[in-house]
mmCIF file of C-alpha atoms in Angstrom:
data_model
loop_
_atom_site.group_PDB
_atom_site.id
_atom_site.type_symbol
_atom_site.label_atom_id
_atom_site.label_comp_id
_atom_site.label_asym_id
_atom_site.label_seq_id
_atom_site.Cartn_x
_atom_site.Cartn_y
_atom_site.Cartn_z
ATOM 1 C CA UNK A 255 -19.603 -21.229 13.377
ATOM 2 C CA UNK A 256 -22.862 -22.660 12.713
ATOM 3 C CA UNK A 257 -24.493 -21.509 15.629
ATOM 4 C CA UNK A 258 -23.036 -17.826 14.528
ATOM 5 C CA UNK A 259 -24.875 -18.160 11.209
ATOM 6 C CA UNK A 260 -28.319 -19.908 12.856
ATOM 7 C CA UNK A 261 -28.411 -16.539 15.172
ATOM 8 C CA UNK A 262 -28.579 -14.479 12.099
ATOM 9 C CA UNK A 263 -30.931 -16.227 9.903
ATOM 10 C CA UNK A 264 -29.377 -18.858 7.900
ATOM 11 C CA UNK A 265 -30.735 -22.587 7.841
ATOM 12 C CA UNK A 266 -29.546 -25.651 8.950
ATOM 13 C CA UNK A 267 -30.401 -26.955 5.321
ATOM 14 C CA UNK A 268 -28.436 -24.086 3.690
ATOM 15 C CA UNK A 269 -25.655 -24.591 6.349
ATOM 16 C CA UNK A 270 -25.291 -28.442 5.579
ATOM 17 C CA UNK A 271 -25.034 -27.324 1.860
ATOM 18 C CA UNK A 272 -21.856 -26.045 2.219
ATOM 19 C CA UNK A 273 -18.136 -27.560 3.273
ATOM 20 C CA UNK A 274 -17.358 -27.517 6.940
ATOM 21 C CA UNK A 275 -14.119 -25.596 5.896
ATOM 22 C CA UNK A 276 -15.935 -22.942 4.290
ATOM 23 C CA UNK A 277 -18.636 -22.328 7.149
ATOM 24 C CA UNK A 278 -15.689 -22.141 9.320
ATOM 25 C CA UNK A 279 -13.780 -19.561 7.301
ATOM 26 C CA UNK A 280 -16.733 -17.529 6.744
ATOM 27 C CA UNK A 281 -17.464 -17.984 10.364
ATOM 28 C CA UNK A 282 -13.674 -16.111 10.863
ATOM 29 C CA UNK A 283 -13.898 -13.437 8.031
ATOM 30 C CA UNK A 284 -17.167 -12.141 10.130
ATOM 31 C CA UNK A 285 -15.092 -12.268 13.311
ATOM 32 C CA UNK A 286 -12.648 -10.339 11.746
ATOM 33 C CA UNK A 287 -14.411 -8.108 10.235
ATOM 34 C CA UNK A 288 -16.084 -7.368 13.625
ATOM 35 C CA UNK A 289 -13.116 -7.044 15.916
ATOM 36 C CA UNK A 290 -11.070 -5.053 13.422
ATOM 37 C CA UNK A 291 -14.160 -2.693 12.984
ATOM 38 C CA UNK A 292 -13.945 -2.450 16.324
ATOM 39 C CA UNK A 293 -10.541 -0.794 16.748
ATOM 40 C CA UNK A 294 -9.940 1.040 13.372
ATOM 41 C CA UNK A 295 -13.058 3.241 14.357
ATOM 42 C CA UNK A 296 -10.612 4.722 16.360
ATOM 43 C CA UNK A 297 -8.513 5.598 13.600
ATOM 44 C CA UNK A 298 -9.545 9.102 12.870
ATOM 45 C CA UNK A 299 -9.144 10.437 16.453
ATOM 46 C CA UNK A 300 -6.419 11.692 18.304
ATOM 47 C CA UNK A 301 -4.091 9.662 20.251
ATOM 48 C CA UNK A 302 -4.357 10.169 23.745
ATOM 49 C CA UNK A 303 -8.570 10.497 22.950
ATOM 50 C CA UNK A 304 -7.942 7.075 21.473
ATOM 51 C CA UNK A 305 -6.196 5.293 23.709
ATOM 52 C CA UNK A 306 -8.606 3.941 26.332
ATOM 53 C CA UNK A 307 -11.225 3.183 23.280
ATOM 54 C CA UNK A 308 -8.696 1.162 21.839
ATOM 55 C CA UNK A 309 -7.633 -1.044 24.803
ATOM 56 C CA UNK A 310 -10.637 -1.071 25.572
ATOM 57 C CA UNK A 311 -11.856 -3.492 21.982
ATOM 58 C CA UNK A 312 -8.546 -4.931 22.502
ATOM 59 C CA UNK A 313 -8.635 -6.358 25.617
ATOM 60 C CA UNK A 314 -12.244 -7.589 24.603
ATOM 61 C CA UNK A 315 -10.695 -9.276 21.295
ATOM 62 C CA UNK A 316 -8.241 -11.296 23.427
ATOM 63 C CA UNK A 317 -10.817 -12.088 25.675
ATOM 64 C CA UNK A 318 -12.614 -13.489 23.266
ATOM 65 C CA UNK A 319 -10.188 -15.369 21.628
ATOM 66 C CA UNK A 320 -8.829 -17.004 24.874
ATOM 67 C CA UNK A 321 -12.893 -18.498 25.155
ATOM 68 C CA UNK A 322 -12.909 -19.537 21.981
ATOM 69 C CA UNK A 323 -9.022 -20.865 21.325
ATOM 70 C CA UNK A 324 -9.943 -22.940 18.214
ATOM 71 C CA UNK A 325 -11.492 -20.837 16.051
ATOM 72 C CA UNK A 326 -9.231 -18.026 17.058
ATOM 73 C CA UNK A 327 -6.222 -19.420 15.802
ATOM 74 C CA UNK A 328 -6.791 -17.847 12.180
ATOM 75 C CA UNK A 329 -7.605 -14.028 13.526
ATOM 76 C CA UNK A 330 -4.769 -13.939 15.494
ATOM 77 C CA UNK A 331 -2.426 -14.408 12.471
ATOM 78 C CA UNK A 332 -4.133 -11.929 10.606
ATOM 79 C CA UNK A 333 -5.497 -8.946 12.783
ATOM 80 C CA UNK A 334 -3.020 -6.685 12.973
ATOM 81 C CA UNK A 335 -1.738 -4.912 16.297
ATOM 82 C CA UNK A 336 -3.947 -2.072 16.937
ATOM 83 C CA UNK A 337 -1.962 -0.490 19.795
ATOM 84 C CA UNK A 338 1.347 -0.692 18.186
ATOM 85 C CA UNK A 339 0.084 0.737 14.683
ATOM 86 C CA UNK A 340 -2.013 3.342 16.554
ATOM 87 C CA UNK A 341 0.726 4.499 18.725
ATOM 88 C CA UNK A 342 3.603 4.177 15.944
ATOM 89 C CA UNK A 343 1.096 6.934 14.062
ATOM 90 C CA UNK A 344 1.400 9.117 16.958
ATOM 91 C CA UNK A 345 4.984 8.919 17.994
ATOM 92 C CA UNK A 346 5.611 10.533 14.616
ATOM 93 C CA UNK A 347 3.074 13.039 15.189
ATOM 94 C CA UNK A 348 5.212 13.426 18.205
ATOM 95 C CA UNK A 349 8.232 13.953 16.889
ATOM 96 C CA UNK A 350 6.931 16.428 14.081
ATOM 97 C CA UNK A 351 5.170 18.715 17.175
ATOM 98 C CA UNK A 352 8.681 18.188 19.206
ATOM 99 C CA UNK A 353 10.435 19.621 16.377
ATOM 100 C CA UNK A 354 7.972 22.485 15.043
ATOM 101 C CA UNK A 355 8.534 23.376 19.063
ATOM 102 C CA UNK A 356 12.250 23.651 18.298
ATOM 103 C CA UNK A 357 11.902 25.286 15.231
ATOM 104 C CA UNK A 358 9.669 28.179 17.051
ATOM 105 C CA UNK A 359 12.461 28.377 20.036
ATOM 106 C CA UNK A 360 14.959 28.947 17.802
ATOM 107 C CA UNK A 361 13.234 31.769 16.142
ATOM 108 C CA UNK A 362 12.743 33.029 19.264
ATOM 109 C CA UNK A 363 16.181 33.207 20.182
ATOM 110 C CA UNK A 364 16.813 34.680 16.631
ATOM 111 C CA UNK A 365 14.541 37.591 17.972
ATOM 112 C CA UNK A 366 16.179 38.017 21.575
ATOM 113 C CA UNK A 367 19.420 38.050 20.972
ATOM 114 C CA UNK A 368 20.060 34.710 21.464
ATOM 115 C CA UNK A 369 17.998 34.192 24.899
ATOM 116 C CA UNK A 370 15.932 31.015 25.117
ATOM 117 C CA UNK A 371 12.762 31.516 26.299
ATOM 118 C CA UNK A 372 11.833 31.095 29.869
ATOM 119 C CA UNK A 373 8.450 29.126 29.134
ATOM 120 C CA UNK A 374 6.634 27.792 26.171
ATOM 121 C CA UNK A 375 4.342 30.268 26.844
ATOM 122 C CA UNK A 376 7.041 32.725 25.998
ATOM 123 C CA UNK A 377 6.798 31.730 22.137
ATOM 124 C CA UNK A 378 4.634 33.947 20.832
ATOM 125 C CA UNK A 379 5.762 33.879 16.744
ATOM 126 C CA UNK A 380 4.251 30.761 15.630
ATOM 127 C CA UNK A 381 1.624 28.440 17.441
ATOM 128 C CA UNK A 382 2.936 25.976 19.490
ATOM 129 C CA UNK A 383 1.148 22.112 19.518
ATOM 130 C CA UNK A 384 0.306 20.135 21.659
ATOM 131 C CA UNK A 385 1.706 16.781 22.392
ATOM 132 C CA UNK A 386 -0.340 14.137 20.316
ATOM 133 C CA UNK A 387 0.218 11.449 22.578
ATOM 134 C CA UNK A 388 -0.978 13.098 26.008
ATOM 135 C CA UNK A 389 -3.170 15.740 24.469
ATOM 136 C CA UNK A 390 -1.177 18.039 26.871
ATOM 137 C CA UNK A 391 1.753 20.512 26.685
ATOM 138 C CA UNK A 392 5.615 19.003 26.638
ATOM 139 C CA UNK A 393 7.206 19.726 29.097
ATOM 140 C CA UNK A 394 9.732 22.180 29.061
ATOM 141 C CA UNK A 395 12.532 23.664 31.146
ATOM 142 C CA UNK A 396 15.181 25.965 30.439
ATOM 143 C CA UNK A 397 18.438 26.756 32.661
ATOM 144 C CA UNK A 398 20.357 30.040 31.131
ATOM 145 C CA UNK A 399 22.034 28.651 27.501
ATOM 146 C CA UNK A 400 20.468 25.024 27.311
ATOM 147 C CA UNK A 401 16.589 24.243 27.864
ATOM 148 C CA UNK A 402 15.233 20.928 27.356
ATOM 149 C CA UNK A 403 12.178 19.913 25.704
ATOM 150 C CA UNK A 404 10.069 16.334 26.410
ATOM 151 C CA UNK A 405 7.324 14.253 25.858
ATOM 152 C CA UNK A 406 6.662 11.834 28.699
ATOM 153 C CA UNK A 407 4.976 8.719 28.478
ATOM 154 C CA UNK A 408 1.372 8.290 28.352
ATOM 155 C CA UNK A 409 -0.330 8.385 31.294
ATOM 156 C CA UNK A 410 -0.370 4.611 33.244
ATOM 157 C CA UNK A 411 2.890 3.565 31.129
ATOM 158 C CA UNK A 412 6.274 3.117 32.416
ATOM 159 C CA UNK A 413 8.858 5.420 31.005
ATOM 160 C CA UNK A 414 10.917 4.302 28.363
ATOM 161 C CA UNK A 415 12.891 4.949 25.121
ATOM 162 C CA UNK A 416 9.800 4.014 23.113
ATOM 163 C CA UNK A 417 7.498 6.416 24.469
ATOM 164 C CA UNK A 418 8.928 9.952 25.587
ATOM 165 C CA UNK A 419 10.545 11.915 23.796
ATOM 166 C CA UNK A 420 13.401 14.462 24.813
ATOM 167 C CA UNK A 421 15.690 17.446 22.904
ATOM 168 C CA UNK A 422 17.960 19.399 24.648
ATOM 169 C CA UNK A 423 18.421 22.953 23.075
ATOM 170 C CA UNK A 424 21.169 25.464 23.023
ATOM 171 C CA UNK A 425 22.259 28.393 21.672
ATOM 172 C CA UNK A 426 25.923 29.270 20.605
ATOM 173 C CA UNK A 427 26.176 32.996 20.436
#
């Protein structure tokens, strides 16, 4: 900590002035401050734009706090998870896309009496979004009565309940 505050101007006089406790907490507040600069830049942009950038400071925080396991012990506790929160944000951004998708299918159907359409590309009523976690089109299929719309997981991630997404769609006439 006192080498931090040397490297940016501050005595060894004015550093001996204070407690040892307090040079080491302000030591942590401008680690903090750093690191969760470092990820909530991120906040503003979409998802799967996101991502890497965010792994990316990640991976560096925990790098750094495996170096420096001491003084690390406070951040940990209080810097939140940046992946989980991040993700969590667009896994409801997710679902609301999923389900303006349905919403637009089933006005098509309203339209062609009662015939899903064949493609997304079909829907031509209401604009159709994109999935916010891959930045890409779901993926949809559709087999006579019942079509089925997903989200699959981002790219580089296993499969699972937490990150795809999947409604299956069909029309009683």
């Amino acid at each position: 900590a006192v080498a931090y505050f040397r490297e940016r101007g501050h005595t060894q006089a004015e550093l001996d002035a204070l407690p040892v406790t307090q040079v080491v907490l302000m030591h942590a507040l401008a680690q903090w401050d750093r690191w969760f600069d470092a990820t909530y830049r991120w906040h503003n942009v979409p998802y799967f734009q996101a991502r890497a950038g965010i792994k990316k400071s990640t991976d560096e925080r925990e790098l750094a706090f495996k170096n420096n396991r001491y003084g690390s012990i406070l951040l940990e506790n209080l810097l939140p998870n940046h992946d989980r929160l991040f993700f969590n944000r667009a896994r409801l951004q997710r679902r609301l896309a999923a389900l303006q998708i349905v919403e637009a299918i089933r006005l098509h159907a309203a339209a062609h009496q009662g015939n899903l359409p064949d493609t997304l590309d079909d829907l031509r009523a209401v604009p159709i979004p994109l999935d916010p976690v891959t930045g890409k089109s779901f993926d949809y299929t559709c087999d006579g009565s019942v079509s089925r719309l997903r989200g699959v997981a981002p790219p580089g991630e296993i499969e699972s309940e937490r990150n795809t997404l999947a409604y299956q769609i069909s029309i009683v006439k």
